[in-house]
PDB file of C-alpha atoms in Angstrom:
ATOM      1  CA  UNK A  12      44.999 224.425  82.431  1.00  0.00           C
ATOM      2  CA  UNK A  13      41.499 223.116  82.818  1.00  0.00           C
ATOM      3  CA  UNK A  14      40.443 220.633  79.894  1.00  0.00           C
ATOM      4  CA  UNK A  15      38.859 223.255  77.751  1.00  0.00           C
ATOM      5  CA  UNK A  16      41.787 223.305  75.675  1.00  0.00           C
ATOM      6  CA  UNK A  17      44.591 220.503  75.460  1.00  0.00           C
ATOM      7  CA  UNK A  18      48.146 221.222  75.011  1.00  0.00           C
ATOM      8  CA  UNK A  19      50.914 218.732  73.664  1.00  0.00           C
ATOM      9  CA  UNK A  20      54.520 219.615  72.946  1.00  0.00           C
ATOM     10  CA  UNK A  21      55.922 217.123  70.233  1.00  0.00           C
ATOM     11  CA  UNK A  22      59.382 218.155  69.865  1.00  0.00           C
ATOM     12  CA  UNK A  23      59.468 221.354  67.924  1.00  0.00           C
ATOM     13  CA  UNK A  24      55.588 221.318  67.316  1.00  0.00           C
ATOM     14  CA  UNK A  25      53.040 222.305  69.805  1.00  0.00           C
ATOM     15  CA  UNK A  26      49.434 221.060  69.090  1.00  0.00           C
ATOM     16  CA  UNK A  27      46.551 223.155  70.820  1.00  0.00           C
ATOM     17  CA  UNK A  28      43.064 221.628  70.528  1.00  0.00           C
ATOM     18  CA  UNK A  29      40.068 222.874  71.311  1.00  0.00           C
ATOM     19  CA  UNK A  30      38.153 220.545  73.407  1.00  0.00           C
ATOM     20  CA  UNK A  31      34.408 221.060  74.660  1.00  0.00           C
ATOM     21  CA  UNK A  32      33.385 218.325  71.805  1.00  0.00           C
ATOM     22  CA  UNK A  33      30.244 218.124  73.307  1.00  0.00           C
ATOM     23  CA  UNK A  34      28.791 221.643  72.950  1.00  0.00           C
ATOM     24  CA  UNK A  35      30.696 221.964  69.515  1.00  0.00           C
ATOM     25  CA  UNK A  36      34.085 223.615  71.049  1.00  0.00           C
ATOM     26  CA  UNK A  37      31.883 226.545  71.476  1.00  0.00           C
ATOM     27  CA  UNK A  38      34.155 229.347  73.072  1.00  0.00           C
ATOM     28  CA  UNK A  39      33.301 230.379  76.701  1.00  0.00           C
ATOM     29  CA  UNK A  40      35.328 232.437  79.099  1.00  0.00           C
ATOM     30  CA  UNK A  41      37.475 230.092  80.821  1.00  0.00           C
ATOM     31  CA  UNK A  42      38.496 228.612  77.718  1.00  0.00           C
ATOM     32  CA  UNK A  43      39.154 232.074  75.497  1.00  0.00           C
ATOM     33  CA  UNK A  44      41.227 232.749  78.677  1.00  0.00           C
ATOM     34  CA  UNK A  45      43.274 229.254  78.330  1.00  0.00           C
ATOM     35  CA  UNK A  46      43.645 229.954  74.682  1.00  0.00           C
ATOM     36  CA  UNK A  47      45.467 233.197  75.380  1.00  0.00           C
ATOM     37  CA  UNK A  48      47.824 232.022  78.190  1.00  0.00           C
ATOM     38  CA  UNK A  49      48.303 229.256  75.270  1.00  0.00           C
ATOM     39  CA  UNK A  50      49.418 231.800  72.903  1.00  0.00           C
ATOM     40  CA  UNK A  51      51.673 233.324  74.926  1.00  0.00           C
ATOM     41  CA  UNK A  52      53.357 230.309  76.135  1.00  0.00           C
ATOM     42  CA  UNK A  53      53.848 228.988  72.394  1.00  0.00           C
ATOM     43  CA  UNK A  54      55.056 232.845  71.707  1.00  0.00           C
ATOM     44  CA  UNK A  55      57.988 232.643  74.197  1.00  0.00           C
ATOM     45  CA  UNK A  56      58.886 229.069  74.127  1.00  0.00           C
ATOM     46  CA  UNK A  57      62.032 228.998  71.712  1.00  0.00           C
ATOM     47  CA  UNK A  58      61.964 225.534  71.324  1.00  0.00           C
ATOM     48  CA  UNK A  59      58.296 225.970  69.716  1.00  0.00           C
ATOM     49  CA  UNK A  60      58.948 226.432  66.213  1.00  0.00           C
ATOM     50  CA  UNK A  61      55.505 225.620  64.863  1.00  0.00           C
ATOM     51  CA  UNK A  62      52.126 225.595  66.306  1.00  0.00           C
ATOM     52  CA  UNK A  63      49.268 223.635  65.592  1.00  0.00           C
ATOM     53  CA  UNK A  64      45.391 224.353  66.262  1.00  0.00           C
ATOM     54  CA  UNK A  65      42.458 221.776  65.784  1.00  0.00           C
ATOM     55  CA  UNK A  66      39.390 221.120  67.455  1.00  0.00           C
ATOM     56  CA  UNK A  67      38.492 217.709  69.144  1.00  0.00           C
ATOM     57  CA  UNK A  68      35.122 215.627  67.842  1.00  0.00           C
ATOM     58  CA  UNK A  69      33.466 216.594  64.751  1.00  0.00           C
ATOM     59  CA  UNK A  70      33.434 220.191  64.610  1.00  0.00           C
ATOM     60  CA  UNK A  71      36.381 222.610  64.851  1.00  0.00           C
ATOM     61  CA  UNK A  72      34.598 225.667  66.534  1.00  0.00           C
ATOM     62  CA  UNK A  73      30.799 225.952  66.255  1.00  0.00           C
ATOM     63  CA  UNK A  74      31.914 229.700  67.455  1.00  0.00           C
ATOM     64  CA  UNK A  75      30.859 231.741  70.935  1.00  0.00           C
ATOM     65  CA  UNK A  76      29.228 229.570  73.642  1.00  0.00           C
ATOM     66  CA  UNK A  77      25.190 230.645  72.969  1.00  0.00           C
ATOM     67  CA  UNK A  78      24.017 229.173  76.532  1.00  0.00           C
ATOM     68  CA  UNK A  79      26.879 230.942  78.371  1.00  0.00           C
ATOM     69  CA  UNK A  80      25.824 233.946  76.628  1.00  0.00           C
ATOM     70  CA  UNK A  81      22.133 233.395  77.852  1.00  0.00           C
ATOM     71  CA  UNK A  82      23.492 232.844  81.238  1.00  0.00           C
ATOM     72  CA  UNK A  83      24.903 236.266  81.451  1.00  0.00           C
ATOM     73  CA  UNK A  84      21.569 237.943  80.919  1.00  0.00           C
ATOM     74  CA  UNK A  85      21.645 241.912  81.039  1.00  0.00           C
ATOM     75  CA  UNK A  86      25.212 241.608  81.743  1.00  0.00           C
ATOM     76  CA  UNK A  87      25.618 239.879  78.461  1.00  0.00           C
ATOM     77  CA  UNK A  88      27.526 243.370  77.010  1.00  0.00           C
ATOM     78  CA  UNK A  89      30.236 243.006  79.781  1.00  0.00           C
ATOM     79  CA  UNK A  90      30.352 239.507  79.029  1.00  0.00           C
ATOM     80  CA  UNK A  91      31.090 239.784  75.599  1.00  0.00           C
ATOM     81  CA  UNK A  92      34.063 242.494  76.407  1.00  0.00           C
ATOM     82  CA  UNK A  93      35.824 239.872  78.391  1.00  0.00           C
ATOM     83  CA  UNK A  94      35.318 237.012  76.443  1.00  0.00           C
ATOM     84  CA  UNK A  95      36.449 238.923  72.917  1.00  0.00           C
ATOM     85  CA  UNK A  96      39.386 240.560  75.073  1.00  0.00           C
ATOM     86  CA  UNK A  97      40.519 236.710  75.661  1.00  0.00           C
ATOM     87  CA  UNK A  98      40.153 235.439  72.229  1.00  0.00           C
ATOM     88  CA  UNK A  99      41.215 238.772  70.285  1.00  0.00           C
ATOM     89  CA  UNK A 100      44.679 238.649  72.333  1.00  0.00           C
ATOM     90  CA  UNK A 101      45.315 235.012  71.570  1.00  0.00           C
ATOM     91  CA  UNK A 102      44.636 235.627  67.423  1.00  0.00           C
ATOM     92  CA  UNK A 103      46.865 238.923  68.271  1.00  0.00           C
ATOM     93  CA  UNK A 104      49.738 236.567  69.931  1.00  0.00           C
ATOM     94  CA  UNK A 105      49.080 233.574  67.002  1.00  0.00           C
ATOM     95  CA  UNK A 106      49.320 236.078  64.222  1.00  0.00           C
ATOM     96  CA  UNK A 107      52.593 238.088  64.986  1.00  0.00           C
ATOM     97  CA  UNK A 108      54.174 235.218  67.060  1.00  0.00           C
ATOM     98  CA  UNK A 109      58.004 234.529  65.269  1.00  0.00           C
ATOM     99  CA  UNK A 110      57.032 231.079  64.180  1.00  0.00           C
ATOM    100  CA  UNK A 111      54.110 229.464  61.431  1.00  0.00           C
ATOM    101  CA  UNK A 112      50.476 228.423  62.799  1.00  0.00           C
ATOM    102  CA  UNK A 113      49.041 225.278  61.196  1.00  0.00           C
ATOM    103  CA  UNK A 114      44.820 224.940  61.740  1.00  0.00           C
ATOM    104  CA  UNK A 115      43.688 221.701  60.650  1.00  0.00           C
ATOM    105  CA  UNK A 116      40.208 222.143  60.126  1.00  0.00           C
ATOM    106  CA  UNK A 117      38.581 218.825  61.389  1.00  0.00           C
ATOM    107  CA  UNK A 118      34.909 219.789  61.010  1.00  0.00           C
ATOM    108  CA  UNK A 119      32.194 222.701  60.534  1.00  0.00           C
ATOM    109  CA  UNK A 120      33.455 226.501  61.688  1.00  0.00           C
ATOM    110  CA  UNK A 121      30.827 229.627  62.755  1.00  0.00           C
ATOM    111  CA  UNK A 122      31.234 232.697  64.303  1.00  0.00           C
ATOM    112  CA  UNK A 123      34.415 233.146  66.128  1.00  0.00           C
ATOM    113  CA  UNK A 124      35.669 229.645  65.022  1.00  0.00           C
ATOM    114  CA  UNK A 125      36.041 231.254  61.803  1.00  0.00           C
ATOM    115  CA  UNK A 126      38.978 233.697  62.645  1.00  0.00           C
ATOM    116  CA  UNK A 127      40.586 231.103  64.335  1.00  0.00           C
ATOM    117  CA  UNK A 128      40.219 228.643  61.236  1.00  0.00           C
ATOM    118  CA  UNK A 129      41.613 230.796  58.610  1.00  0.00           C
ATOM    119  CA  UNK A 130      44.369 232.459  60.761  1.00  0.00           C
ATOM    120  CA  UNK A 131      46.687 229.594  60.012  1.00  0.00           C
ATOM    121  CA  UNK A 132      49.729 230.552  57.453  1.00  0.00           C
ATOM    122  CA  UNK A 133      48.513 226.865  55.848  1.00  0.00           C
ATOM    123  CA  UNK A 134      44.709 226.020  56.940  1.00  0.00           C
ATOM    124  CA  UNK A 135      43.933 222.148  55.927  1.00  0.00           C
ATOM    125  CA  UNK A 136      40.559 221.185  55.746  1.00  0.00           C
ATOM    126  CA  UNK A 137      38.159 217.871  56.246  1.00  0.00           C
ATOM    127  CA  UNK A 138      36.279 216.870  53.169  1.00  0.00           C
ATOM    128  CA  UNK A 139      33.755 217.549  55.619  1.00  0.00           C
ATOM    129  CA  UNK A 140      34.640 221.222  56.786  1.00  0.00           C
ATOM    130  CA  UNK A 141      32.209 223.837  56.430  1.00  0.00           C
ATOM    131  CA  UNK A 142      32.349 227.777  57.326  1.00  0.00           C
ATOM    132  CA  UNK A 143      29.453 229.650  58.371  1.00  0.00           C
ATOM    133  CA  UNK A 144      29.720 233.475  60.079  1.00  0.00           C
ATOM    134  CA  UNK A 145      26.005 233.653  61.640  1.00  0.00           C
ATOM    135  CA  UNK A 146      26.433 236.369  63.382  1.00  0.00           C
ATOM    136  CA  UNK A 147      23.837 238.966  61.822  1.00  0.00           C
ATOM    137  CA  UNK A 148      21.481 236.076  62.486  1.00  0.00           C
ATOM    138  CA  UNK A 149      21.360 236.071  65.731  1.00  0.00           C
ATOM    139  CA  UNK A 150      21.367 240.172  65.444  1.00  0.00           C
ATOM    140  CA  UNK A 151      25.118 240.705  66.283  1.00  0.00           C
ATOM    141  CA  UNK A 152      28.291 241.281  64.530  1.00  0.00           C
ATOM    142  CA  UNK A 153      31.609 239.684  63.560  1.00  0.00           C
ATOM    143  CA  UNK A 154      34.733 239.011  65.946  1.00  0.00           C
ATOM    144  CA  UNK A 155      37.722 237.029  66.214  1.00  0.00           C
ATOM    145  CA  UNK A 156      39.043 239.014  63.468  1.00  0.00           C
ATOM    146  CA  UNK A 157      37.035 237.902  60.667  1.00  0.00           C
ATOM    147  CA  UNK A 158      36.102 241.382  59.214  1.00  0.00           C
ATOM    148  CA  UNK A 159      40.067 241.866  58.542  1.00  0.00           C
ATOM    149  CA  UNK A 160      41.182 238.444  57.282  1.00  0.00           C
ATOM    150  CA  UNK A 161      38.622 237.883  55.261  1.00  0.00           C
ATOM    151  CA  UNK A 162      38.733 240.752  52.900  1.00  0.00           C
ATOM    152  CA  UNK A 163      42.281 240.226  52.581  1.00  0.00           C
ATOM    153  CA  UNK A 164      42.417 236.269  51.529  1.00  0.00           C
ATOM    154  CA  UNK A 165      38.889 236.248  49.357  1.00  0.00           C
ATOM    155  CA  UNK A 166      38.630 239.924  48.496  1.00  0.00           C
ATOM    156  CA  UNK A 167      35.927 242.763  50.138  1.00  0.00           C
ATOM    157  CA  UNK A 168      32.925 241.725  47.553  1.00  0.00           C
ATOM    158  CA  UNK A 169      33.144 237.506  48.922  1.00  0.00           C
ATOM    159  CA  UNK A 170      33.559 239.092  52.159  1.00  0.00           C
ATOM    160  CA  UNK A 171      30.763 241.192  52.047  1.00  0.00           C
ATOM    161  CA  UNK A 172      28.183 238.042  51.094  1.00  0.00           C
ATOM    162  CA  UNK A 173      29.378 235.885  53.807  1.00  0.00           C
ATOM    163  CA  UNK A 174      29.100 238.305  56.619  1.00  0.00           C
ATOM    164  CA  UNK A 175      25.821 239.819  55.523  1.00  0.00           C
ATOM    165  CA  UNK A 176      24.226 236.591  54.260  1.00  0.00           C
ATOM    166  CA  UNK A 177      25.474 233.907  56.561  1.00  0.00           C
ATOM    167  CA  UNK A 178      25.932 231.551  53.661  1.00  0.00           C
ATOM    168  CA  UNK A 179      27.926 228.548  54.489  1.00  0.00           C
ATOM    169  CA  UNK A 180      30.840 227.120  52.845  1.00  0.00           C
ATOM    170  CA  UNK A 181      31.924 224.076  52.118  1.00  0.00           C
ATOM    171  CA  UNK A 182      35.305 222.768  51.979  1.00  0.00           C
ATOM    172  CA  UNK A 183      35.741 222.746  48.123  1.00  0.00           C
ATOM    173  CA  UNK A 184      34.155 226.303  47.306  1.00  0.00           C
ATOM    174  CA  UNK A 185      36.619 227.876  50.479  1.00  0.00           C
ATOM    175  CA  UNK A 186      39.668 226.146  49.017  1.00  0.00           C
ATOM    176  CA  UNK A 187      38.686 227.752  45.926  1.00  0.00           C
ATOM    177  CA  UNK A 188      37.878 231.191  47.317  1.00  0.00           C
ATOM    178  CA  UNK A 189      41.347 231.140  49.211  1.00  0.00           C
ATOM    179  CA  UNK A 190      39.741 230.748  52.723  1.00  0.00           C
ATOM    180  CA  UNK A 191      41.704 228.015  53.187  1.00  0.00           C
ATOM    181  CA  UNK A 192      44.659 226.524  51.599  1.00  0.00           C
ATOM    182  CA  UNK A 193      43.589 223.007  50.917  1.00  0.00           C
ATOM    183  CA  UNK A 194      41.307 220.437  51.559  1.00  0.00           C
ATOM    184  CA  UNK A 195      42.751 216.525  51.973  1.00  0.00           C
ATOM    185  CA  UNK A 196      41.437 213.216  51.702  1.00  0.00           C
ATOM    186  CA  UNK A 197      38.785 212.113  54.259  1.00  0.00           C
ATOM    187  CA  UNK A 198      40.836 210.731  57.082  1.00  0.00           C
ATOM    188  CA  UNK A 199      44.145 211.941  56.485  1.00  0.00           C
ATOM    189  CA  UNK A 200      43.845 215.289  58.334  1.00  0.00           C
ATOM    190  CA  UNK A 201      46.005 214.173  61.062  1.00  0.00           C
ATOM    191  CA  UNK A 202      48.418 212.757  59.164  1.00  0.00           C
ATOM    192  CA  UNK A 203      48.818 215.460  56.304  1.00  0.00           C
ATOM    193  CA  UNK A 204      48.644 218.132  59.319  1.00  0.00           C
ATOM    194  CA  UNK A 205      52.010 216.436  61.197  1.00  0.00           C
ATOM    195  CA  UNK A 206      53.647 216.540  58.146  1.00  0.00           C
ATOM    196  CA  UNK A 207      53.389 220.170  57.157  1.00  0.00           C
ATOM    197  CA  UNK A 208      54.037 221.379  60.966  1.00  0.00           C
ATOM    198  CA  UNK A 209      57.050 218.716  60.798  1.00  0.00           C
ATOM    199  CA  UNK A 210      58.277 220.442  57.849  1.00  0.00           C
ATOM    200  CA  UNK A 211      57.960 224.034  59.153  1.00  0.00           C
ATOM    201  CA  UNK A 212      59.857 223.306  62.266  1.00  0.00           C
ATOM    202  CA  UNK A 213      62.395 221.817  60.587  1.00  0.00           C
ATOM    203  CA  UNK A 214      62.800 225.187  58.301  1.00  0.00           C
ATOM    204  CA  UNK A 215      64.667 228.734  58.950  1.00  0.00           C
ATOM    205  CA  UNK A 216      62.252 229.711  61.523  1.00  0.00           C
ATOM    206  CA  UNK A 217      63.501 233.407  61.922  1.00  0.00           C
ATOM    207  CA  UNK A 218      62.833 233.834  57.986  1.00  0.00           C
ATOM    208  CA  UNK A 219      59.510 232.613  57.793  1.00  0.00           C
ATOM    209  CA  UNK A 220      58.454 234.465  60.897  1.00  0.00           C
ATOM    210  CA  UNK A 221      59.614 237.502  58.996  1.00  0.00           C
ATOM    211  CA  UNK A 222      58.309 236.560  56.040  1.00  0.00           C
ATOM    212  CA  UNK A 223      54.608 236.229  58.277  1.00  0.00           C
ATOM    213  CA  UNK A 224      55.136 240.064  58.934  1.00  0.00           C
ATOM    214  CA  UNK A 225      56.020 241.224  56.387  1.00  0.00           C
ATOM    215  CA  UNK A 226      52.726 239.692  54.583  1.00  0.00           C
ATOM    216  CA  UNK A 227      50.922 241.199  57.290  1.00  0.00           C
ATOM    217  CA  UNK A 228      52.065 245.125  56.931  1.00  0.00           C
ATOM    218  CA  UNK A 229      51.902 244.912  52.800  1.00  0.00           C
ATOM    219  CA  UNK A 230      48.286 245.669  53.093  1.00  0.00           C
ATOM    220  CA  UNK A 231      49.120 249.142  55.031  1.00  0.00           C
ATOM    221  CA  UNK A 232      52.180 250.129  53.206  1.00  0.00           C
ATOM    222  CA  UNK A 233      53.337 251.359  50.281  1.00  0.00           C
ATOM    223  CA  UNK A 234      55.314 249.729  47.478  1.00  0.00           C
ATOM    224  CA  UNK A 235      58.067 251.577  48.826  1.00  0.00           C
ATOM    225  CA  UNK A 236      57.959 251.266  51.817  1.00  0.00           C
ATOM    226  CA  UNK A 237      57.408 247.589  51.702  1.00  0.00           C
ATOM    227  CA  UNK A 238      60.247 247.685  49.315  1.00  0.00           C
ATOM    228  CA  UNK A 239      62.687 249.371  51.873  1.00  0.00           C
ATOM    229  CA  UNK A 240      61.258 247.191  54.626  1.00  0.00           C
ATOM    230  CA  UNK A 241      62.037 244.052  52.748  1.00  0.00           C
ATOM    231  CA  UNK A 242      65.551 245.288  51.643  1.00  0.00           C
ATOM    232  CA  UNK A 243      66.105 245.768  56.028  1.00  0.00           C
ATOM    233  CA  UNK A 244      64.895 242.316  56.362  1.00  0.00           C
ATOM    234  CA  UNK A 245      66.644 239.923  54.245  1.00  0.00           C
ATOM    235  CA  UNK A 246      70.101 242.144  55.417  1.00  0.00           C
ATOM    236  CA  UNK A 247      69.192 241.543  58.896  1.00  0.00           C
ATOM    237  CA  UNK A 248      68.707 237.746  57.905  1.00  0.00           C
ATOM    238  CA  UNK A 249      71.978 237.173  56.062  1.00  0.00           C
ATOM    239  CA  UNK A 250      73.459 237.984  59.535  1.00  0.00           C
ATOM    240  CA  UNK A 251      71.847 235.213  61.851  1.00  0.00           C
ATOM    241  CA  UNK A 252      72.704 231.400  61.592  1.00  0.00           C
ATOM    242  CA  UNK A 253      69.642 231.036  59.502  1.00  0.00           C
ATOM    243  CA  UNK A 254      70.984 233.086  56.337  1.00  0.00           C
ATOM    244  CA  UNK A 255      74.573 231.760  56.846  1.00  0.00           C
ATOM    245  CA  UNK A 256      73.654 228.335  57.410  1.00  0.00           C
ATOM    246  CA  UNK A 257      71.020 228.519  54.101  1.00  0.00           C
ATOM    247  CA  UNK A 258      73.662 230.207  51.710  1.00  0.00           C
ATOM    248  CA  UNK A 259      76.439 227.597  52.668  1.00  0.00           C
ATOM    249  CA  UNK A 260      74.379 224.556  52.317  1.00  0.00           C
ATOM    250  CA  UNK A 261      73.357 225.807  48.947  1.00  0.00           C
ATOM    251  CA  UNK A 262      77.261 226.272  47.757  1.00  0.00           C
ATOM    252  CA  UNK A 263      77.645 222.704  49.196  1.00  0.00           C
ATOM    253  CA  UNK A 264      74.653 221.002  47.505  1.00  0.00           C
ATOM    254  CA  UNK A 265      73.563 219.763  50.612  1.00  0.00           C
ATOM    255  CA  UNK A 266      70.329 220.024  52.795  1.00  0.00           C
ATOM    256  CA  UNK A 267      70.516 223.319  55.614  1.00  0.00           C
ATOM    257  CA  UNK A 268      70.246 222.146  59.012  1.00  0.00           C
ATOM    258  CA  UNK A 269      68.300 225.060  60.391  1.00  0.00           C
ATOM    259  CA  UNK A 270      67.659 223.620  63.398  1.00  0.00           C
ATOM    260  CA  UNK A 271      70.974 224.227  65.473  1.00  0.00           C
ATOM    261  CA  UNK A 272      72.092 221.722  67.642  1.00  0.00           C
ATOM    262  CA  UNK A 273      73.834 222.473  70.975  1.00  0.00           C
TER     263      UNK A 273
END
């Protein structure tokens, strides 16, 4: 991997940062490229049981990489195919991946950072944080998923001023809209952001991987169906170590070990 983005493996937690500090971790190519390979490798590594994502220096993602796009000139159309390709597969992976994403929002978010900020199952903010879509300034439109996540955690009518009016955000006002799920004390990002990931990889991994799908397909199904699918779920739960393990620690007052040891 080239330094674009930095990957650490802490026992069951793997941290991904995004690292071009100096332009803003604005997304280029090679580095929407390393985030999907990223992805992929957190996807299929068992021993992965929570992911992290952060940016390095004072902003999180200033979003898509404005001088790279200059670069590309009248190509700038195939450019943007590739580079949205990239990123769109990694939020794809991060999204439906068996196991909880943690983004610990370290600074200011635009454009594409802000699909990757507010994917996280729990999305931690900096006093500091701010979220900004810009993209109808600059006479383009939304990626990274923003025009489906954000109708679904603030509702279509927020969505619809933020996307059309570029208005930015600060960290209290998108705790309060439900962009993300809390900010914490100046300084403490780190810290409060290993604890929750701890805590997640220490839980019934299987379930709450579930559980992630299951809040994803409630916006396309029916109460019924939903209903039937969540019937077929926790069945198909009660029969892994997971369920068994949970139910007999319960009946034995003690804490579940989740995490089976070989």
């Amino acid at each position: 991997m080239a330094n674009g983005v930095l990957f650490e493996v802490d026992g069951p937690v793997a941290t991904i940062t995004l690292n071009r500090p100096e332009v803003g971790n604005a997304l280029d190519i090679p580095m929407s490229r390393e985030l999907m390979e990223l992805a992929i490798r957190c996807e299929g590594d068992a021993a992965i049981r929570c992911v992290v994502l952060t940016g390095a220096g004072k902003l999180f993602c200033g979003g898509g990489d404005m001088a790279a796009f200059a670069a590309a000139g009248e190509a700038l159309p195939e450019f943007l195919r590739e580079i949205t390709t990239y990123l769109h597969s990694a939020i794809s992976v991060f999204a439906r991946m068996d196991k909880p994403l943690v983004t610990a929002i370290n600074g200011s978010t635009a454009g594409a950072g802000i699909g990757l900020a507010i994917l996280g199952d729990i999305a931690l903010a900096e006093p500091t944080a701010s979220f900004s879509l810009a993209y109808t300034g600059i006479g383009l439109t939304p990626d990274g998923g923003a025009t489906w996540l954000l109708p679904r955690l603030i509702g279509l009518r927020r969505a619809q001023e933020l996307c059309l009016t570029n208005r930015k955000v600060r960290a209290e006002e998108a705790a309060s809209l439900g962009l993300v799920t809390r900010v914490v004390e100046a300084g403490t990002l780190a810290a409060e952001t290993a604890k929750v990931a701890g805590d997640l990889a220490k839980g019934a991994t299987a379930a709450l991987g579930a559980t992630r799908k299951m809040l994803v397909e409630s916006t396309s199904n029916t109460l019924e169906s939903q209903l039937q699918l969540e019937s077929r779920v926790i069945s198909d739960q009660s029969r892994n170590y997971e369920g068994q393990e949970g139910v007999t620690a319960f009946l034995e007052k003690r804490a579940p070990r989740f995490l089976k040891e070989d």
